[in-house]
Amino acid sequence: MTLLLLLLAAAQEPKTETVTIPDTTFTFEMVLIPGGKLKTGGREIELKPFWISKDEAYWESFEAYFSSRKAMKVDGVTRPSQPYEPPNGQMGTGRHPAIGMRWHGAVGYCEWISKLTGQRFRLPTEAEWEFAARAGSTADAPEKPADVAWCKENGGEKTHPAGGKKPNAFGLHDMLGNVWEYCLEPYAPPEFGPVLRGGAWHTPAASLTYTFRQQVNPDWYDRDPNRPRSMWWLTDGKFAGFRVVRFVDPAGKAAQEAYAAKVAIADVKIAKSQGGQSRVTGTVKNGGDKALDEIELTVHYLDAKGQVLFEDKKVRPSFTKTYPVLVNAWHDGPWRKPLAAGESRSFEVDVPVPYDLDDDTEKVAAKVSAVEFSK
C-alpha cells in the first residue's frame, strides 16, 4: 500500500513555486515533495514533506553570491576567496550548474539566499535527496540512465545547462549525473567529512544508482597551494555542485528567530583537537512551548577578546553547522526525534581550526541559526 501511494503521488502533477532572489535578476524553481517512507540500505526512514529545487544551483546565481559583499559577515555567511582556477569555458556560465565549491561554499550560498528572501534554505539531507531522486522508484537505478542523466557515455566531459534531460516523476532534473550534489550531514558524523550524491558528467552510467555515496576525494584539491587546504574551493573538482531545500512550514523568519531565542545552549567546549579539527560538544534545551522538528546550530570559535570568529586571516572558514534535531536525517540517532518543549539533547561536531591568528584560541560557542516547528 505504501508503494502504491508513493507511485500515485509521483504520477500527480507536482506543485511548484518560483523563487526570486532579491537584489538580483535570478530565479529558480522549487518543487514540493510529499512526505513518505524511504526504504534504503535495509532500513526504513519516515520523511516529512519538504521543498527542493528543480535544478542544481545555477552558476550565474552562485557567481552573484561569490561576488557579493552586501549580505556577508552575518551569522557565519562569509564570501569565498577567489578560486585558483575558475571553471573553463561555458561550464562557468549561465544556467550551467555551479561547480568547484566545497561544502562550506554550498552552505554559504544557502545562507545568502535565506537572508535575501527571508525564507529558510539549506542543503538536502541524504534521506531527502534519495527520496526526491527516486520519486517513488524502488529500483536500484533508472532503467535507462542516459535518458535522465549526463554521464561518461554522453556528457562530453563537461557540465550541461539544466533541463537537457528528462525529469523524474517529481519533475526534478539532473538528480543523477551532470554534477555530484552535496548533502547536509557529514558522511560519518560527528567527523567532518562532506558527502555527495548522484554522480556527475564523468561517472559511468552503470554507477548512477540512487544509493551511491561519495566523500570528497583528496585528489579533487591536489593543486591547492594552501596548507592547510582551502575550505572553500576544490581546485580539481569541476564536478561538485548542489541543490537546495526549503522548509514547508509557512512561519516566517521573524517567528523562527523569536522562538530560536527560547532554545538554550549550554556546556559548549572543545573535547579534543586533531587533524585540523576540534571536536566540540554541548547541549540544547527547548525552552519554549512548541515541539521542534529541526534545530540548526552554527558552531564557531571566539577570538582572544571573545568576539565571534567565522574565518581566519586567509578567509578560511572556522565554523560549521550541526543539527541536534533533524527529523529528516539520513543517519539513525536521537536527532531524528522531535524535541519536545522542556526537553534537552546533546550535540557533538567537528569544527575546522582557524589558522594565522595573532592569538591562539581555544574558545568556542554556538548559536541557534534556524528552527522548524513540528506539525
mmCIF file of C-alpha atoms in Angstrom:
data_model
loop_
_atom_site.group_PDB
_atom_site.id
_atom_site.type_symbol
_atom_site.label_atom_id
_atom_site.label_comp_id
_atom_site.label_asym_id
_atom_site.label_seq_id
_atom_site.Cartn_x
_atom_site.Cartn_y
_atom_site.Cartn_z
ATOM 1 C CA MET A 1 0.000 0.000 0.000
ATOM 2 C CA THR A 2 2.848 2.399 0.840
ATOM 3 C CA LEU A 3 4.488 1.782 -2.546
ATOM 4 C CA LEU A 4 1.140 2.334 -4.306
ATOM 5 C CA LEU A 5 0.646 5.654 -2.524
ATOM 6 C CA LEU A 6 4.170 6.734 -3.455
ATOM 7 C CA LEU A 7 3.646 5.842 -7.089
ATOM 8 C CA LEU A 8 0.327 7.685 -7.170
ATOM 9 C CA ALA A 9 1.931 10.749 -5.590
ATOM 10 C CA ALA A 10 4.759 10.616 -8.113
ATOM 11 C CA ALA A 11 2.305 10.392 -11.007
ATOM 12 C CA GLN A 12 0.441 13.540 -9.970
ATOM 13 C CA GLU A 13 1.419 16.921 -11.292
ATOM 14 C CA PRO A 14 3.996 18.260 -8.814
ATOM 15 C CA LYS A 15 3.363 21.527 -7.005
ATOM 16 C CA THR A 16 5.969 24.124 -7.965
ATOM 17 C CA GLU A 17 6.890 27.650 -6.969
ATOM 18 C CA THR A 18 9.220 30.243 -8.463
ATOM 19 C CA VAL A 19 11.666 31.905 -6.074
ATOM 20 C CA THR A 20 13.173 35.263 -6.973
ATOM 21 C CA ILE A 21 16.458 36.218 -5.316
ATOM 22 C CA PRO A 22 16.033 39.881 -4.255
ATOM 23 C CA ASP A 23 18.583 42.436 -5.467
ATOM 24 C CA THR A 24 19.332 40.148 -8.432
ATOM 25 C CA THR A 25 17.666 39.135 -11.695
ATOM 26 C CA PHE A 26 17.861 35.434 -10.840
ATOM 27 C CA THR A 27 15.029 32.981 -10.212
ATOM 28 C CA PHE A 28 14.795 29.252 -9.638
ATOM 29 C CA GLU A 29 12.008 26.693 -9.321
ATOM 30 C CA MET A 30 11.124 24.731 -6.178
ATOM 31 C CA VAL A 31 9.101 21.503 -6.135
ATOM 32 C CA LEU A 32 7.063 20.285 -3.153
ATOM 33 C CA ILE A 33 7.992 16.713 -2.222
ATOM 34 C CA PRO A 34 5.372 14.777 -0.211
ATOM 35 C CA GLY A 35 6.320 13.018 2.947
ATOM 36 C CA GLY A 36 6.598 9.252 2.947
ATOM 37 C CA LYS A 37 8.732 6.248 3.752
ATOM 38 C CA LEU A 38 12.152 5.728 2.201
ATOM 39 C CA LYS A 39 13.358 2.125 2.156
ATOM 40 C CA THR A 40 17.111 2.047 1.698
ATOM 41 C CA GLY A 41 20.065 0.063 2.984
ATOM 42 C CA GLY A 42 17.858 -2.434 4.809
ATOM 43 C CA ARG A 43 16.065 0.212 6.858
ATOM 44 C CA GLU A 44 13.060 2.482 6.607
ATOM 45 C CA ILE A 45 13.125 6.264 7.146
ATOM 46 C CA GLU A 46 9.932 8.262 7.667
ATOM 47 C CA LEU A 47 10.189 11.656 5.973
ATOM 48 C CA LYS A 48 8.118 14.787 6.396
ATOM 49 C CA PRO A 49 7.337 16.957 3.320
ATOM 50 C CA PHE A 50 9.917 19.430 2.017
ATOM 51 C CA TRP A 51 10.591 21.697 -0.944
ATOM 52 C CA ILE A 52 13.611 21.020 -3.166
ATOM 53 C CA SER A 53 14.975 22.965 -6.118
ATOM 54 C CA LYS A 54 14.009 21.604 -9.517
ATOM 55 C CA ASP A 55 17.563 22.078 -10.782
ATOM 56 C CA GLU A 56 21.044 22.160 -9.368
ATOM 57 C CA ALA A 57 22.114 25.630 -8.203
ATOM 58 C CA TYR A 58 22.992 27.723 -11.250
ATOM 59 C CA TRP A 59 26.441 29.151 -11.826
ATOM 60 C CA GLU A 60 25.004 32.628 -12.527
ATOM 61 C CA SER A 61 23.421 32.907 -9.079
ATOM 62 C CA PHE A 62 26.394 31.337 -7.290
ATOM 63 C CA GLU A 63 28.605 33.902 -9.014
ATOM 64 C CA ALA A 64 26.356 36.638 -7.617
ATOM 65 C CA TYR A 65 26.885 35.197 -4.142
ATOM 66 C CA PHE A 66 30.591 34.823 -4.767
ATOM 67 C CA SER A 67 30.875 38.474 -5.870
ATOM 68 C CA SER A 68 28.617 39.891 -3.154
ATOM 69 C CA ARG A 69 29.817 41.989 -0.246
ATOM 70 C CA LYS A 70 26.414 43.335 0.803
ATOM 71 C CA ALA A 71 24.966 40.330 2.622
ATOM 72 C CA MET A 72 28.158 38.826 4.008
ATOM 73 C CA LYS A 73 29.661 38.671 7.505
ATOM 74 C CA VAL A 74 26.349 37.785 9.113
ATOM 75 C CA ASP A 75 25.843 34.594 11.151
ATOM 76 C CA GLY A 76 28.746 32.794 9.530
ATOM 77 C CA VAL A 77 27.934 33.889 5.979
ATOM 78 C CA THR A 78 31.316 34.661 4.518
ATOM 79 C CA ARG A 79 32.447 35.380 0.992
ATOM 80 C CA PRO A 80 34.560 32.632 -0.582
ATOM 81 C CA SER A 81 38.115 33.502 -1.527
ATOM 82 C CA GLN A 82 38.999 33.572 -5.221
ATOM 83 C CA PRO A 83 39.145 30.099 -6.794
ATOM 84 C CA TYR A 84 42.571 29.182 -8.095
ATOM 85 C CA GLU A 85 41.222 28.165 -11.456
ATOM 86 C CA PRO A 86 37.670 29.184 -12.395
ATOM 87 C CA PRO A 87 35.637 26.716 -14.470
ATOM 88 C CA ASN A 88 36.678 26.638 -18.098
ATOM 89 C CA GLY A 89 34.550 27.909 -20.955
ATOM 90 C CA GLN A 90 30.796 27.568 -20.775
ATOM 91 C CA MET A 91 30.931 25.348 -17.683
ATOM 92 C CA GLY A 92 31.158 28.568 -15.670
ATOM 93 C CA THR A 93 28.302 30.491 -17.258
ATOM 94 C CA GLY A 94 24.553 30.995 -17.068
ATOM 95 C CA ARG A 95 22.381 28.080 -16.056
ATOM 96 C CA HIS A 96 25.125 25.519 -16.045
ATOM 97 C CA PRO A 97 25.361 24.110 -12.513
ATOM 98 C CA ALA A 98 27.654 25.891 -10.076
ATOM 99 C CA ILE A 99 30.744 23.735 -9.576
ATOM 100 C CA GLY A 100 34.056 23.543 -7.771
ATOM 101 C CA MET A 101 32.986 24.722 -4.325
ATOM 102 C CA ARG A 102 33.469 22.800 -1.103
ATOM 103 C CA TRP A 103 30.707 22.149 1.419
ATOM 104 C CA HIS A 104 31.185 25.498 3.168
ATOM 105 C CA GLY A 105 30.653 27.308 -0.139
ATOM 106 C CA ALA A 106 27.358 25.496 -0.733
ATOM 107 C CA VAL A 107 26.240 26.234 2.840
ATOM 108 C CA GLY A 108 27.229 29.887 2.439
ATOM 109 C CA TYR A 109 25.088 30.168 -0.686
ATOM 110 C CA CYS A 110 22.093 28.753 1.215
ATOM 111 C CA GLU A 111 22.653 31.324 3.969
ATOM 112 C CA TRP A 112 22.879 34.082 1.360
ATOM 113 C CA ILE A 113 19.572 33.320 -0.343
ATOM 114 C CA SER A 114 17.948 32.769 3.064
ATOM 115 C CA LYS A 115 18.986 36.248 4.161
ATOM 116 C CA LEU A 116 17.824 37.889 0.924
ATOM 117 C CA THR A 117 14.479 36.078 0.629
ATOM 118 C CA GLY A 118 13.516 35.909 4.309
ATOM 119 C CA GLN A 119 12.853 32.187 3.856
ATOM 120 C CA ARG A 120 14.987 29.326 5.165
ATOM 121 C CA PHE A 121 17.069 27.314 2.687
ATOM 122 C CA ARG A 122 19.636 24.611 3.347
ATOM 123 C CA LEU A 123 21.215 21.601 1.671
ATOM 124 C CA PRO A 124 19.121 18.398 1.492
ATOM 125 C CA THR A 125 19.735 15.602 3.943
ATOM 126 C CA GLU A 126 20.812 12.362 2.294
ATOM 127 C CA ALA A 127 17.384 10.906 3.030
ATOM 128 C CA GLU A 128 15.630 13.880 1.401
ATOM 129 C CA TRP A 129 17.977 13.700 -1.573
ATOM 130 C CA GLU A 130 17.410 9.981 -2.165
ATOM 131 C CA PHE A 131 13.640 10.209 -1.669
ATOM 132 C CA ALA A 132 13.496 13.064 -4.206
ATOM 133 C CA ALA A 133 15.789 11.227 -6.643
ATOM 134 C CA ARG A 134 13.774 8.010 -6.510
ATOM 135 C CA ALA A 135 10.415 9.776 -6.961
ATOM 136 C CA GLY A 136 8.617 6.579 -5.992
ATOM 137 C CA SER A 137 11.018 4.117 -7.622
ATOM 138 C CA THR A 138 12.143 1.051 -5.673
ATOM 139 C CA ALA A 139 14.746 0.044 -8.273
ATOM 140 C CA ASP A 140 18.485 0.432 -7.755
ATOM 141 C CA ALA A 141 18.747 2.870 -10.676
ATOM 142 C CA PRO A 142 16.730 4.223 -13.622
ATOM 143 C CA GLU A 143 16.053 1.671 -16.331
ATOM 144 C CA LYS A 144 17.662 3.950 -18.945
ATOM 145 C CA PRO A 145 20.091 6.244 -17.101
ATOM 146 C CA ALA A 146 21.200 8.050 -20.275
ATOM 147 C CA ASP A 147 17.642 9.354 -20.701
ATOM 148 C CA VAL A 148 17.733 11.251 -17.400
ATOM 149 C CA ALA A 149 21.439 11.845 -16.761
ATOM 150 C CA TRP A 150 24.528 13.385 -18.319
ATOM 151 C CA CYS A 151 27.226 10.797 -17.683
ATOM 152 C CA LYS A 152 30.528 9.490 -19.032
ATOM 153 C CA GLU A 153 28.903 7.978 -22.111
ATOM 154 C CA ASN A 154 27.020 11.114 -23.226
ATOM 155 C CA GLY A 155 28.347 14.045 -21.173
ATOM 156 C CA GLY A 156 31.150 15.147 -23.479
ATOM 157 C CA GLU A 157 33.433 15.699 -20.440
ATOM 158 C CA LYS A 158 31.571 18.805 -19.266
ATOM 159 C CA THR A 159 28.510 20.016 -17.414
ATOM 160 C CA HIS A 160 25.272 20.894 -19.189
ATOM 161 C CA PRO A 161 22.572 23.520 -18.561
ATOM 162 C CA ALA A 162 19.547 22.441 -16.555
ATOM 163 C CA GLY A 163 16.662 20.783 -18.356
ATOM 164 C CA GLY A 164 18.572 18.959 -21.067
ATOM 165 C CA LYS A 165 17.440 15.533 -19.890
ATOM 166 C CA LYS A 166 14.065 14.092 -18.903
ATOM 167 C CA PRO A 167 12.855 14.998 -15.402
ATOM 168 C CA ASN A 168 11.978 12.294 -12.923
ATOM 169 C CA ALA A 169 8.414 11.622 -11.727
ATOM 170 C CA PHE A 170 8.634 14.532 -9.266
ATOM 171 C CA GLY A 171 9.642 16.886 -12.085
ATOM 172 C CA LEU A 172 13.266 17.190 -10.920
ATOM 173 C CA HIS A 173 16.151 17.468 -13.389
ATOM 174 C CA ASP A 174 19.657 16.009 -13.074
ATOM 175 C CA MET A 175 19.218 14.206 -9.779
ATOM 176 C CA LEU A 176 21.640 11.717 -11.318
ATOM 177 C CA GLY A 177 24.606 12.815 -13.417
ATOM 178 C CA ASN A 178 25.751 16.290 -14.519
ATOM 179 C CA VAL A 179 27.333 17.146 -11.124
ATOM 180 C CA TRP A 180 27.722 15.464 -7.763
ATOM 181 C CA GLU A 181 25.486 17.135 -5.156
ATOM 182 C CA TYR A 182 26.455 17.989 -1.589
ATOM 183 C CA CYS A 183 24.169 16.853 1.216
ATOM 184 C CA LEU A 184 23.676 18.420 4.619
ATOM 185 C CA GLU A 185 25.079 15.871 7.033
ATOM 186 C CA PRO A 186 28.648 14.544 7.248
ATOM 187 C CA TYR A 187 29.481 11.164 5.749
ATOM 188 C CA ALA A 188 30.062 9.735 9.232
ATOM 189 C CA PRO A 189 29.072 12.230 11.957
ATOM 190 C CA PRO A 190 30.368 13.738 14.156
ATOM 191 C CA GLU A 191 33.510 13.678 11.987
ATOM 192 C CA PHE A 192 33.718 16.492 9.466
ATOM 193 C CA GLY A 193 33.566 14.894 6.042
ATOM 194 C CA PRO A 194 31.007 16.108 3.485
ATOM 195 C CA VAL A 195 29.066 13.586 1.426
ATOM 196 C CA LEU A 196 27.891 13.935 -2.176
ATOM 197 C CA ARG A 197 25.227 12.040 -4.103
ATOM 198 C CA GLY A 198 24.143 11.374 -7.678
ATOM 199 C CA GLY A 199 27.295 11.126 -9.783
ATOM 200 C CA ALA A 200 28.466 13.583 -12.445
ATOM 201 C CA TRP A 201 29.229 14.039 -16.125
ATOM 202 C CA HIS A 202 32.288 11.755 -15.826
ATOM 203 C CA THR A 203 30.516 8.941 -13.926
ATOM 204 C CA PRO A 204 29.832 5.728 -15.894
ATOM 205 C CA ALA A 205 26.115 5.167 -16.456
ATOM 206 C CA ALA A 206 26.334 1.803 -14.692
ATOM 207 C CA SER A 207 27.384 3.579 -11.487
ATOM 208 C CA LEU A 208 24.443 6.011 -11.424
ATOM 209 C CA THR A 209 22.455 4.405 -8.630
ATOM 210 C CA TYR A 210 20.191 6.077 -6.091
ATOM 211 C CA THR A 211 22.311 4.870 -3.161
ATOM 212 C CA PHE A 212 25.846 5.723 -4.363
ATOM 213 C CA ARG A 213 27.550 7.908 -1.722
ATOM 214 C CA GLN A 214 30.830 9.738 -2.264
ATOM 215 C CA GLN A 215 33.182 11.588 0.092
ATOM 216 C CA VAL A 216 35.384 14.443 -1.053
ATOM 217 C CA ASN A 217 38.450 12.830 -2.631
ATOM 218 C CA PRO A 218 41.830 14.438 -1.744
ATOM 219 C CA ASP A 219 42.694 14.304 -5.458
ATOM 220 C CA TRP A 220 39.986 16.917 -6.032
ATOM 221 C CA TYR A 221 42.166 19.653 -4.488
ATOM 222 C CA ASP A 222 45.638 18.416 -5.445
ATOM 223 C CA ARG A 223 46.711 21.802 -6.842
ATOM 224 C CA ASP A 224 45.529 23.822 -3.857
ATOM 225 C CA PRO A 225 48.616 25.807 -2.766
ATOM 226 C CA ASN A 226 47.193 26.405 0.729
ATOM 227 C CA ARG A 227 48.400 24.432 3.701
ATOM 228 C CA PRO A 228 46.042 23.594 5.291
ATOM 229 C CA ARG A 229 43.747 23.095 2.298
ATOM 230 C CA SER A 230 41.163 25.698 1.386
ATOM 231 C CA MET A 231 37.730 25.062 2.873
ATOM 232 C CA TRP A 232 36.082 26.992 0.029
ATOM 233 C CA TRP A 233 37.200 25.571 -3.326
ATOM 234 C CA LEU A 234 38.122 22.246 -4.886
ATOM 235 C CA THR A 235 40.848 23.115 -7.353
ATOM 236 C CA ASP A 236 40.179 19.983 -9.410
ATOM 237 C CA GLY A 237 36.528 19.462 -8.517
ATOM 238 C CA LYS A 238 34.707 20.662 -11.618
ATOM 239 C CA PHE A 239 32.005 18.095 -10.996
ATOM 240 C CA ALA A 240 30.860 19.012 -7.453
ATOM 241 C CA GLY A 241 27.690 21.088 -7.056
ATOM 242 C CA PHE A 242 24.452 21.140 -5.060
ATOM 243 C CA ARG A 243 20.751 21.945 -4.936
ATOM 244 C CA VAL A 244 18.723 23.485 -2.107
ATOM 245 C CA VAL A 245 15.845 22.537 0.197
ATOM 246 C CA ARG A 246 13.314 24.812 1.879
ATOM 247 C CA PHE A 247 11.061 24.354 4.891
ATOM 248 C CA VAL A 248 7.387 23.614 4.291
ATOM 249 C CA ASP A 249 6.444 25.493 7.470
ATOM 250 C CA PRO A 250 4.910 28.841 6.423
ATOM 251 C CA ALA A 251 6.121 30.516 9.632
ATOM 252 C CA GLY A 252 8.300 33.416 8.597
ATOM 253 C CA LYS A 253 11.821 34.253 9.585
ATOM 254 C CA ALA A 254 10.664 36.568 12.395
ATOM 255 C CA ALA A 255 8.653 33.788 14.087
ATOM 256 C CA GLN A 256 11.546 31.352 13.784
ATOM 257 C CA GLU A 257 14.060 33.856 15.157
ATOM 258 C CA ALA A 258 11.771 34.703 18.056
ATOM 259 C CA TYR A 259 11.454 31.050 19.002
ATOM 260 C CA ALA A 260 15.166 30.374 18.460
ATOM 261 C CA ALA A 261 15.847 32.731 21.374
ATOM 262 C CA LYS A 262 13.979 30.228 23.592
ATOM 263 C CA VAL A 263 16.425 27.421 22.769
ATOM 264 C CA ALA A 264 19.156 27.449 25.385
ATOM 265 C CA ILE A 265 22.697 26.291 24.595
ATOM 266 C CA ALA A 266 24.983 25.137 27.401
ATOM 267 C CA ASP A 267 28.305 23.433 28.158
ATOM 268 C CA VAL A 268 29.876 24.238 24.769
ATOM 269 C CA LYS A 269 33.505 23.118 24.881
ATOM 270 C CA ILE A 270 36.326 21.531 22.923
ATOM 271 C CA ALA A 271 36.583 17.850 23.802
ATOM 272 C CA LYS A 272 39.699 17.222 21.685
ATOM 273 C CA SER A 273 41.624 18.620 18.720
ATOM 274 C CA GLN A 274 43.389 16.717 15.961
ATOM 275 C CA GLY A 275 43.945 16.842 12.204
ATOM 276 C CA GLY A 276 42.951 20.498 11.841
ATOM 277 C CA GLN A 277 39.579 19.881 13.538
ATOM 278 C CA SER A 278 38.250 20.420 17.050
ATOM 279 C CA ARG A 279 35.575 18.100 18.435
ATOM 280 C CA VAL A 280 33.033 20.411 20.076
ATOM 281 C CA THR A 281 30.315 19.186 22.416
ATOM 282 C CA GLY A 282 27.379 20.835 24.168
ATOM 283 C CA THR A 283 23.658 20.640 24.894
ATOM 284 C CA VAL A 284 20.496 22.384 23.723
ATOM 285 C CA LYS A 285 17.224 22.781 25.631
ATOM 286 C CA ASN A 286 13.861 23.627 24.112
ATOM 287 C CA GLY A 287 12.706 26.357 26.490
ATOM 288 C CA GLY A 288 9.579 27.253 24.547
ATOM 289 C CA ASP A 289 6.114 25.723 24.349
ATOM 290 C CA LYS A 290 6.325 24.081 20.905
ATOM 291 C CA ALA A 291 7.903 20.833 19.730
ATOM 292 C CA LEU A 292 10.692 21.234 17.171
ATOM 293 C CA ASP A 293 11.460 19.080 14.135
ATOM 294 C CA GLU A 294 14.753 20.784 13.458
ATOM 295 C CA ILE A 295 17.359 22.870 15.255
ATOM 296 C CA GLU A 296 20.336 24.186 13.305
ATOM 297 C CA LEU A 297 23.348 25.337 15.276
ATOM 298 C CA THR A 298 26.211 27.406 13.902
ATOM 299 C CA VAL A 299 29.267 26.380 15.921
ATOM 300 C CA HIS A 300 32.280 28.701 15.769
ATOM 301 C CA TYR A 301 35.363 29.958 17.567
ATOM 302 C CA LEU A 302 35.834 33.094 19.665
ATOM 303 C CA ASP A 303 38.927 35.264 19.429
ATOM 304 C CA ALA A 304 41.005 36.401 22.409
ATOM 305 C CA LYS A 305 38.534 39.241 23.026
ATOM 306 C CA GLY A 306 35.517 36.953 22.960
ATOM 307 C CA GLN A 307 34.379 38.136 19.543
ATOM 308 C CA VAL A 308 32.781 35.768 17.022
ATOM 309 C CA LEU A 309 35.375 34.231 14.704
ATOM 310 C CA PHE A 310 33.955 32.757 11.497
ATOM 311 C CA GLU A 311 37.187 32.801 9.478
ATOM 312 C CA ASP A 312 40.922 33.197 9.866
ATOM 313 C CA LYS A 313 43.176 35.774 8.206
ATOM 314 C CA LYS A 314 43.238 33.846 4.937
ATOM 315 C CA VAL A 315 39.425 33.776 4.811
ATOM 316 C CA ARG A 316 39.296 30.078 5.639
ATOM 317 C CA PRO A 317 36.047 29.286 7.465
ATOM 318 C CA SER A 318 36.320 28.316 11.119
ATOM 319 C CA PHE A 319 32.700 27.349 11.714
ATOM 320 C CA THR A 320 30.319 24.557 10.849
ATOM 321 C CA LYS A 321 26.657 23.575 11.169
ATOM 322 C CA THR A 322 25.227 20.792 13.263
ATOM 323 C CA TYR A 323 21.696 19.504 13.855
ATOM 324 C CA PRO A 324 20.879 18.065 17.299
ATOM 325 C CA VAL A 325 17.294 17.850 15.986
ATOM 326 C CA LEU A 326 16.774 16.749 12.366
ATOM 327 C CA VAL A 327 13.714 14.566 11.759
ATOM 328 C CA ASN A 328 14.551 14.021 8.072
ATOM 329 C CA ALA A 329 18.097 12.893 8.867
ATOM 330 C CA TRP A 330 19.788 10.059 6.982
ATOM 331 C CA HIS A 331 21.733 8.695 9.957
ATOM 332 C CA ASP A 332 19.869 6.905 12.719
ATOM 333 C CA GLY A 333 20.130 8.527 16.131
ATOM 334 C CA PRO A 334 18.329 10.631 18.741
ATOM 335 C CA TRP A 335 18.392 13.649 16.405
ATOM 336 C CA ARG A 336 15.685 12.018 14.248
ATOM 337 C CA LYS A 337 13.123 12.539 17.017
ATOM 338 C CA PRO A 338 11.386 15.920 17.539
ATOM 339 C CA LEU A 339 12.496 17.857 20.618
ATOM 340 C CA ALA A 340 9.506 18.448 22.880
ATOM 341 C CA ALA A 341 9.051 21.583 24.972
ATOM 342 C CA GLY A 342 11.316 21.409 28.026
ATOM 343 C CA GLU A 343 13.497 18.604 26.659
ATOM 344 C CA SER A 344 17.288 18.718 26.295
ATOM 345 C CA ARG A 345 19.656 16.998 23.887
ATOM 346 C CA SER A 346 23.430 16.833 23.476
ATOM 347 C CA PHE A 347 25.388 17.531 20.297
ATOM 348 C CA GLU A 348 28.876 16.704 19.026
ATOM 349 C CA VAL A 349 30.555 18.050 15.897
ATOM 350 C CA ASP A 350 33.983 18.695 14.357
ATOM 351 C CA VAL A 351 34.832 22.343 13.586
ATOM 352 C CA PRO A 352 37.750 23.488 11.346
ATOM 353 C CA VAL A 353 40.593 25.091 13.312
ATOM 354 C CA PRO A 354 41.386 28.756 12.473
ATOM 355 C CA TYR A 355 44.988 29.468 11.468
ATOM 356 C CA ASP A 356 47.235 32.540 11.132
ATOM 357 C CA LEU A 357 45.797 34.351 14.132
ATOM 358 C CA ASP A 358 47.621 36.779 16.390
ATOM 359 C CA ASP A 359 46.497 34.792 19.418
ATOM 360 C CA ASP A 360 45.721 31.112 19.669
ATOM 361 C CA THR A 361 42.128 30.460 20.629
ATOM 362 C CA GLU A 362 40.599 27.571 22.468
ATOM 363 C CA LYS A 363 37.225 29.211 22.964
ATOM 364 C CA VAL A 364 34.137 28.035 21.092
ATOM 365 C CA ALA A 365 30.480 28.997 21.069
ATOM 366 C CA ALA A 366 27.265 28.085 19.285
ATOM 367 C CA LYS A 367 24.205 29.960 18.079
ATOM 368 C CA VAL A 368 20.760 28.706 17.075
ATOM 369 C CA SER A 369 20.601 29.749 13.424
ATOM 370 C CA ALA A 370 17.280 28.102 12.485
ATOM 371 C CA VAL A 371 14.363 26.090 13.895
ATOM 372 C CA GLU A 372 11.498 24.196 12.322
ATOM 373 C CA PHE A 373 8.239 23.659 14.219
ATOM 374 C CA SER A 374 6.666 20.203 14.469
ATOM 375 C CA LYS A 375 3.289 19.712 12.820
#
